[in-house]
Structures are given as C-alpha cells and as structure tokens.
C-alpha cells in the first residue's frame, strides 16, 4: 500500500468533509433545515447515502448525521516515520469523500448550480429537468451538462448492460494530453461500446471542453455523458453504480456490503484519471476502489498492485508519454486496452470492414442536416429494407451488389430512393425468424459512425454524414456491414447471406410492392399467434446477471417487460444459443386457464428464481404476478379506490394518482420480487388481449401516462373497439387531467368508465 | 512579461481551480495562468505595466483563496502522546475475512 496515496487520499477526505459541512451550515442558514434536497428524476433519495447508510435524506437538515458519519470515517495523516498498513484508513477516507461529495452536489442543486451550466451545449439525450423544481431550484434553460442520469435512462440501459452490448462504464476525470488524445480515447471506448462518463478538469480545462472543441457529439445517445467540469461531479457515476444495485439487484438501502460486492462482480467499471492528480482525486479514487473499480492514470503516480478490494490491480500508472505508439490513436488504443485488462471487461468487438469506426456506442448518433451528405427516406424519398429466406442454392453467400446509381451524382444534402434487400438461407432458418433478423438491420447499420438509421420496413430513413462520405463510405458498405454482422450474430441460423442495394427506380418500385405484400402477411401471422396456439413459452433470464432471482416468461401474447424481446425473438435466440438465457418452457398441464397458471411455467419459475418464486400467473396482476428486473417500460399498479389500474410509462416523470412518481414506484416493482397489485411490463403488452385478462383486462385501465396515449394512439383505438367500447381511451385519465385519486374518481365518474360497474378487483 | 508563483494551500481540488481561474479572468494584464490543484501552486505570467502582484493577490483573496495563507483542513489529528489513530477507538477492530458471498458472486459474473 502506497503511503503517498494514503496521505493524499486522507488529506483530501478531511478537506472535502470540512468543506461539505461548512456548505451545509451555510445552506441551512440561508434556506432552513427543512429545505428539500434531491437529484431530479431519480429514485433512492441521495443514492450513495441511501445505499451505504440506508438514510432517506430529503432535507438539508437530514444531511447533518450523514456528515457526522463521514467525519467518523476520517483518519489522521500517516506518520512520516512509522510506516504501517494504510488500506483500511484509505478506504474509509474514500467512503467519507463520496458521502461529502454527494452532499455538496445536492446543495449545489439547491442553489441552482447543478446541472452545471455550459452555454450553447446541446446534448444528444439528456436528463429531463422540465419537471424539476421540488427544491426551489430553477430548471436550466440554456445549455448545461447532464448532472445525475435519470431513472428512465438507467432502466433503458439496463438491457444493454446485461446483454453485453454495453460491457461496462468508464469514468474519466481531468483532461487529456491533447484534444486529439481526448477524441482518440473516447472513440476507442465508444468503439468497444463502453459507456463513458466525463468529469473533472486540470488547470480549468476538462475533457468535456476538449470534446466540445473537436465537435464530438455527447449525450445518452452516443454513450458519452458529460457530468461536470470538476471531480465532485464524479459522484454521479458512483450514484449510478449504487442505483444499479438497488434497481436491478433488488437490494435495499443500508445493504452497503452487498451493494459494494454487487458492483465489484457485476458492474464492470473503472476510472481513468487524465492529467495531474490532486488530493480530492486521490480521495475519490479511494472511494471507487471500495466499489471494486480500479483507477488507471495517464501520469506518473504510485501504484497499488495487489488485488483484493478490486479483482485485479487497484491503481495503475501508464504515463501517456511512455505509451508506445506513433499516433495519439495508437496510444489511446493501448491505454484503453490496459483499462479493459485491469478491470477484466469482456468485450466483443465486431470486425466490420468499413472506413469509419464501428460499435454499439454509435447506434444513437444523430446526423444533422448540416452534417449530412445524403439521405434515403424521410420526406423527399423512399427507403425500405426487406429480408427474406430462400433455398440454399438460391443464395450466393457474400454477394453484395449495387443495382442502380450511387449517390455521387446526388447534390450535397440531397436524397434518393434506396432498397436494402437481404436474402438469407440456413438449415435452421425459419420463416418466422425473418422479421426478427430484419429488425437487426436497424442496429447493425446504426453501429457505423456517421450513419443514422431510423425506422424499419418501408419507413426506414437513413442518413450518411459528410464526414463518413469523405472517409469513403459508400452504399456497398451497407452490404459489408450486414454480411459481417449477420454471420457473426446469427451464424447458427444463417449459413448464407446475399445483399442487394437497389437504387434503380423500376426495380425499387417492383421490390417495394413485393416487400409490402410480405409485411402484410407477417402482420397477419403475428396477429394470429396466441398463447393457446403454441406448446412452448420461452424464458428470459438475461437480466439475472443483474437481478439474480428474476425470470421473464415470454409468450406470444406477452412480450418481455423490457420491450426488447418478444416470443419470436426468444425462439430465434434459443436456436442461436441453445444453452443461453432463452429456454423453451413446456406449458404442460394448464392449472387455471383464466389466470394463466401452467404447471411447466411454475416448475421453471421455481428453478430459475432459486426458489424465490413458486407460482406465476401469466394473466393476473392481483395474484402471483410476474416478477420484474428493473428494465420495464411501464408499471401497472392497482388503484383500489377506482377499482382499476394505472399504467405509468418510464418516460413519464410526472406525479401519478398513487402519490408516487415512476421512479418511486419502480422500487416496488423491480428486483425480482412478486408484489400483488404491482407489475412491470412492456408497453406493447397493453395491447394484448391477455393483458390482465384474469382481472378484467384493458377495461380496468383508469389512468395512463399521456405519452403512451400519444405513442400508441392508433393501436389503443383498436383495443378500445376490441373491448366493445370505442370511446374507452377518452375515459382514461392521464397526468394532464389529474394526479390524485380524488381527481381520478371524479373524472372516471363523469366519463362513465366501465370499471365502475365491474366486479371488485379484490 | 513577469512571472509570479503563488502558494495556494486551500486550492486542493479542481473545483477550486475553476474558482481561481474565474477570479483571474476579470483582471487586465494576466497573460497566462496555470493553476495546479495537485501542487497547490498558481503560476502567472503578467504584464507588469498593467497589473501589480498585490492586485492579483487581492483578487484571489476576495475570491476566497488567499495566497500563502491557510491550510488544507485536517479534521482528525493523531494523538500526540501515542501517535495513534484515535479513529480506531471509535470504529473498533475490524477483521477482514473471505465472505461466502464473495465466493458465490465471483462464480456468477457476466456470462
């Protein structure tokens, strides 16, 4: 153990706790001890305080005992002559540092200093502060950095964190050696789909400034999140890690040991300190080491090499000037590789032969009109993609052809028609897998940097940026991407892949007609699939790496609660990986048809949940409802007074009639526990005839987030007609109508909602 | 052009650096500044015709960072007689041992 690191971490901790205490006393004097404190749109109060100490801090005054506790973890500086082991003292200091840093950031929100202003900055995906004003702070109006990641984003990243698309996260503190180095490091992390959090500065210059100067797009969509330009904002990644354990691991506040171990073994994160390291950075590093996250520095600092608290080394020094490499990119590659090695990340890198960087982190990248070379689809042209299976002999593997003109003759920022035709063949390929594979075209193409893909089927909309076109990206590269990815990801069901890129107008029109016929056939086929028409349901235990006791049962009429996996997806996944997370479940004997109890499902649930869940009702919210991990798109919850349920979307941050927001409700619905009356589910499950069918079905819905009403207007209309009440949607309240039970009861009584005349739900 | 190096004992973290630089931004005659929270030093190049060191120090003091004064606060100091860490009296002895949960969880990391 390094005495130097221990000294500086302990000194930094002493100082920051003193600073936090002084700030808290000032805030109490200015605003009063009862003044509320919170991080916007997040559950679990101030998450580190809640996770580590079980403290539900909601006011300035409630911070006092927390800082007293932080003080109790402080130690004197190590003696200069007598050297003893310091690891315990250093880790204590780290914990007191993150408690103090969280207090400071929460107080900064009170003073309107968070999220940190950054005039002119536009982020591609950012925490929504529009509803935030609970502690008297004014929501930011101009450009700003992100501040804490909201629950909506945490949950929507959940599935990517568990299925390996997002192998972990890197918290970068400080500023890189040069702007080129900053871009190279971040691009290297992006190409490995590692979520990148940015904080801190050196001499007032942050990596955030460097990336802004270089025009790198930041935000949720590009996996690069700028938290703040100082080390204090590193509390947000620590809070994110704590909330991951509480959200997906089913842990409760105060289970500090379990939360730290959860992070050590399940959250693959590391810190990268760029530039000089001050006392607070050493202290913060000591804090993250407790979480099992190692720290890698690009400067000369002492190292802590033995393992123990982290799985591998604790602190590593890799001075930038000593890294071998002719260019900044080569050095960045080696630095990132070292980080990955030290944290033991498992990375799957797709080797795709295109002239631009490629990885999942580029999936959400937006190509704005000004940066665009050419677009396909959208307002001015038609783009579609169609994948279908053929006989083995009719598919020439590896053939990629462009039929028609390329975009070279199209004026800058112009548009043209495009068809991406994918023919596949395989011994295990089935007709039902066509839509599953076709949907991947969106993800595969989006993985290329500088390419934007939106929509699917005949409403696809693709843009190629000027930067990508300048690097030589052309239409044939769509084929190269699809060929490589289909073989890599679906190699066990696809033996041959042939791709035609069609821009020829006559052929385009001809294939569009054929494709539309096929889409219609698929719609009919999917619509006719019912739970009764199949012998097997499928399990999804993908999230067990985060929520160890949760198991999703996916049936044709009930998709996974994350919304990402339907029955056909699971079936295809089982073909691809027969020992993977999607296993067929023989329904076996039907115990109760109405409530959806099946012998096979119950047996599987017992075994897969390690005995925690013994019975699962597929169609009831009131009796043994299915558990949830934390990735759910919606929460349905009983409102006893209304004899019905409300459905809250995770995109809805407003208050609900239960007096709780989505974030608070999510704490009750997640973590692999069965709570009668509460259920996490996918948003398209609402449209299913089996939605809560044992409890009265869709007619029980009395309140629904308006965003769901808007997003699924047409489908909900069809559901209302199916239920025999075409005006039903108008009888369902939303947050614009009421956010309390009294208002809800008045509304449904006025509208004559059918649930008022239905049997009691319990 | 003159150079000035100031000790900044209370500038121990990068959020202080932002405040210190902000204080310097309003001053005429400052050509360049390097504020190091790692070394708690401020190095300034300035135009001596436009600004005097005393004015720089005054501005820093006004911003809450008086050069050369104060120190990083140490809330807990060792007991002078025994040179012992008094916190261990409060925290008690802690024993590190391999927990069953470590063993269980280590086998279940990402598939």
PDB file of C-alpha atoms in Angstrom, chain A residues 8 11 14-19 71-72 74-76 79 89 92 108 161 167 200-204 229-232 257-258 261-262 265-266 268 276-281 346, chain B residues 12-18 21 33-40 72-78 83-88 90-91 94 97 99 101-102 105-106 108-111:
ATOM      1  CA  UNK A   8      -3.173  12.386  -0.125  1.00  0.00           C
ATOM      2  CA  UNK A  11      -5.896  14.693   3.384  1.00  0.00           C
ATOM      3  CA  UNK A  14     -10.520  15.581   5.606  1.00  0.00           C
ATOM      4  CA  UNK A  15     -10.710  18.709   3.478  1.00  0.00           C
ATOM      5  CA  UNK A  16     -13.801  17.819   1.486  1.00  0.00           C
ATOM      6  CA  UNK A  17     -15.754  16.729   4.569  1.00  0.00           C
ATOM      7  CA  UNK A  18     -14.893  20.057   6.214  1.00  0.00           C
ATOM      8  CA  UNK A  19     -15.964  21.872   3.061  1.00  0.00           C
ATOM      9  CA  UNK A  71     -16.326  12.517   9.887  1.00  0.00           C
ATOM     10  CA  UNK A  72     -16.192   9.326  11.905  1.00  0.00           C
ATOM     11  CA  UNK A  74     -11.722  10.210   8.729  1.00  0.00           C
ATOM     12  CA  UNK A  75      -8.224   9.433   9.934  1.00  0.00           C
ATOM     13  CA  UNK A  76      -5.118  11.461  10.753  1.00  0.00           C
ATOM     14  CA  UNK A  79       3.129   9.343  10.249  1.00  0.00           C
ATOM     15  CA  UNK A  89      -7.788   4.173   6.532  1.00  0.00           C
ATOM     16  CA  UNK A  92     -12.605   4.792   4.999  1.00  0.00           C
ATOM     17  CA  UNK A 108     -25.463  22.887  -5.372  1.00  0.00           C
ATOM     18  CA  UNK A 161     -25.722  -3.659 -19.721  1.00  0.00           C
ATOM     19  CA  UNK A 167     -19.872  -4.089 -21.381  1.00  0.00           C
ATOM     20  CA  UNK A 200     -13.111  16.922 -13.647  1.00  0.00           C
ATOM     21  CA  UNK A 201     -10.522  19.299 -15.024  1.00  0.00           C
ATOM     22  CA  UNK A 202      -6.826  20.081 -14.988  1.00  0.00           C
ATOM     23  CA  UNK A 203      -5.918  23.760 -14.810  1.00  0.00           C
ATOM     24  CA  UNK A 204      -9.546  24.589 -15.549  1.00  0.00           C
ATOM     25  CA  UNK A 229     -16.164  20.053 -15.008  1.00  0.00           C
ATOM     26  CA  UNK A 230     -14.937  19.145 -11.529  1.00  0.00           C
ATOM     27  CA  UNK A 231     -14.208  15.990  -9.562  1.00  0.00           C
ATOM     28  CA  UNK A 232     -17.228  16.494  -7.306  1.00  0.00           C
ATOM     29  CA  UNK A 257     -21.606  -4.635   1.762  1.00  0.00           C
ATOM     30  CA  UNK A 258     -23.933  -6.318  -0.739  1.00  0.00           C
ATOM     31  CA  UNK A 261     -19.902  -6.586  -3.839  1.00  0.00           C
ATOM     32  CA  UNK A 262     -22.612  -6.340  -6.470  1.00  0.00           C
ATOM     33  CA  UNK A 265     -18.717  -8.542  -9.539  1.00  0.00           C
ATOM     34  CA  UNK A 266     -21.457  -7.259 -11.797  1.00  0.00           C
ATOM     35  CA  UNK A 268     -17.786  -3.505 -14.930  1.00  0.00           C
ATOM     36  CA  UNK A 276      -2.273  15.629 -12.666  1.00  0.00           C
ATOM     37  CA  UNK A 277      -3.970  14.053  -9.650  1.00  0.00           C
ATOM     38  CA  UNK A 278      -4.839  16.265  -6.673  1.00  0.00           C
ATOM     39  CA  UNK A 279      -5.853  15.354  -3.130  1.00  0.00           C
ATOM     40  CA  UNK A 280      -9.546  15.165  -3.916  1.00  0.00           C
ATOM     41  CA  UNK A 281      -8.944  12.954  -6.935  1.00  0.00           C
ATOM     42  CA  UNK A 346     -15.296  -8.867 -21.606  1.00  0.00           C
TER      43      UNK A 346
ATOM     44  CA  UNK B  12      -6.631  21.296  -3.125  1.00  0.00           C
ATOM     45  CA  UNK B  13      -9.196  20.246  -5.741  1.00  0.00           C
ATOM     46  CA  UNK B  14     -10.211  21.079  -9.286  1.00  0.00           C
ATOM     47  CA  UNK B  15     -13.437  22.860  -8.329  1.00  0.00           C
ATOM     48  CA  UNK B  16     -11.205  25.408  -6.581  1.00  0.00           C
ATOM     49  CA  UNK B  17      -9.176  25.726  -9.766  1.00  0.00           C
ATOM     50  CA  UNK B  18     -12.297  26.809 -11.632  1.00  0.00           C
ATOM     51  CA  UNK B  21      -9.314  30.983 -12.780  1.00  0.00           C
ATOM     52  CA  UNK B  33      -2.071  31.211 -15.674  1.00  0.00           C
ATOM     53  CA  UNK B  34      -1.524  27.640 -14.629  1.00  0.00           C
ATOM     54  CA  UNK B  35      -3.448  26.631 -11.531  1.00  0.00           C
ATOM     55  CA  UNK B  36      -2.323  23.281 -10.171  1.00  0.00           C
ATOM     56  CA  UNK B  37      -4.521  21.729  -7.517  1.00  0.00           C
ATOM     57  CA  UNK B  38      -2.091  18.804  -7.350  1.00  0.00           C
ATOM     58  CA  UNK B  39       0.780  21.057  -6.211  1.00  0.00           C
ATOM     59  CA  UNK B  40      -1.386  23.833  -4.755  1.00  0.00           C
ATOM     60  CA  UNK B  72      -5.930  22.149   3.919  1.00  0.00           C
ATOM     61  CA  UNK B  73      -8.229  21.392   6.858  1.00  0.00           C
ATOM     62  CA  UNK B  74      -7.405  18.226   8.763  1.00  0.00           C
ATOM     63  CA  UNK B  75     -10.360  17.366  10.970  1.00  0.00           C
ATOM     64  CA  UNK B  76      -8.748  14.382  12.642  1.00  0.00           C
ATOM     65  CA  UNK B  77      -5.233  14.543  14.035  1.00  0.00           C
ATOM     66  CA  UNK B  78      -3.153  11.818  15.648  1.00  0.00           C
ATOM     67  CA  UNK B  83       0.889   8.730  17.792  1.00  0.00           C
ATOM     68  CA  UNK B  84      -2.126   6.529  17.471  1.00  0.00           C
ATOM     69  CA  UNK B  85      -5.037   6.960  15.147  1.00  0.00           C
ATOM     70  CA  UNK B  86      -7.896   7.899  17.503  1.00  0.00           C
ATOM     71  CA  UNK B  87     -10.486   6.863  14.927  1.00  0.00           C
ATOM     72  CA  UNK B  88      -9.842   3.194  15.538  1.00  0.00           C
ATOM     73  CA  UNK B  90     -14.399   4.763  17.629  1.00  0.00           C
ATOM     74  CA  UNK B  91     -14.541   2.356  14.740  1.00  0.00           C
ATOM     75  CA  UNK B  94     -12.248  -4.794  12.040  1.00  0.00           C
ATOM     76  CA  UNK B  97     -12.099 -12.443   6.103  1.00  0.00           C
ATOM     77  CA  UNK B  99     -17.015 -13.874   2.885  1.00  0.00           C
ATOM     78  CA  UNK B 101     -20.866 -14.054  -0.714  1.00  0.00           C
ATOM     79  CA  UNK B 102     -17.566 -13.166  -2.374  1.00  0.00           C
ATOM     80  CA  UNK B 105     -20.799 -13.984  -6.549  1.00  0.00           C
ATOM     81  CA  UNK B 106     -17.398 -14.420  -8.124  1.00  0.00           C
ATOM     82  CA  UNK B 108     -21.616 -15.721 -11.387  1.00  0.00           C
ATOM     83  CA  UNK B 109     -20.053 -12.774 -13.099  1.00  0.00           C
ATOM     84  CA  UNK B 110     -21.108 -11.858 -16.615  1.00  0.00           C
ATOM     85  CA  UNK B 111     -21.721 -14.788 -18.867  1.00  0.00           C
TER      86      UNK B 111
END
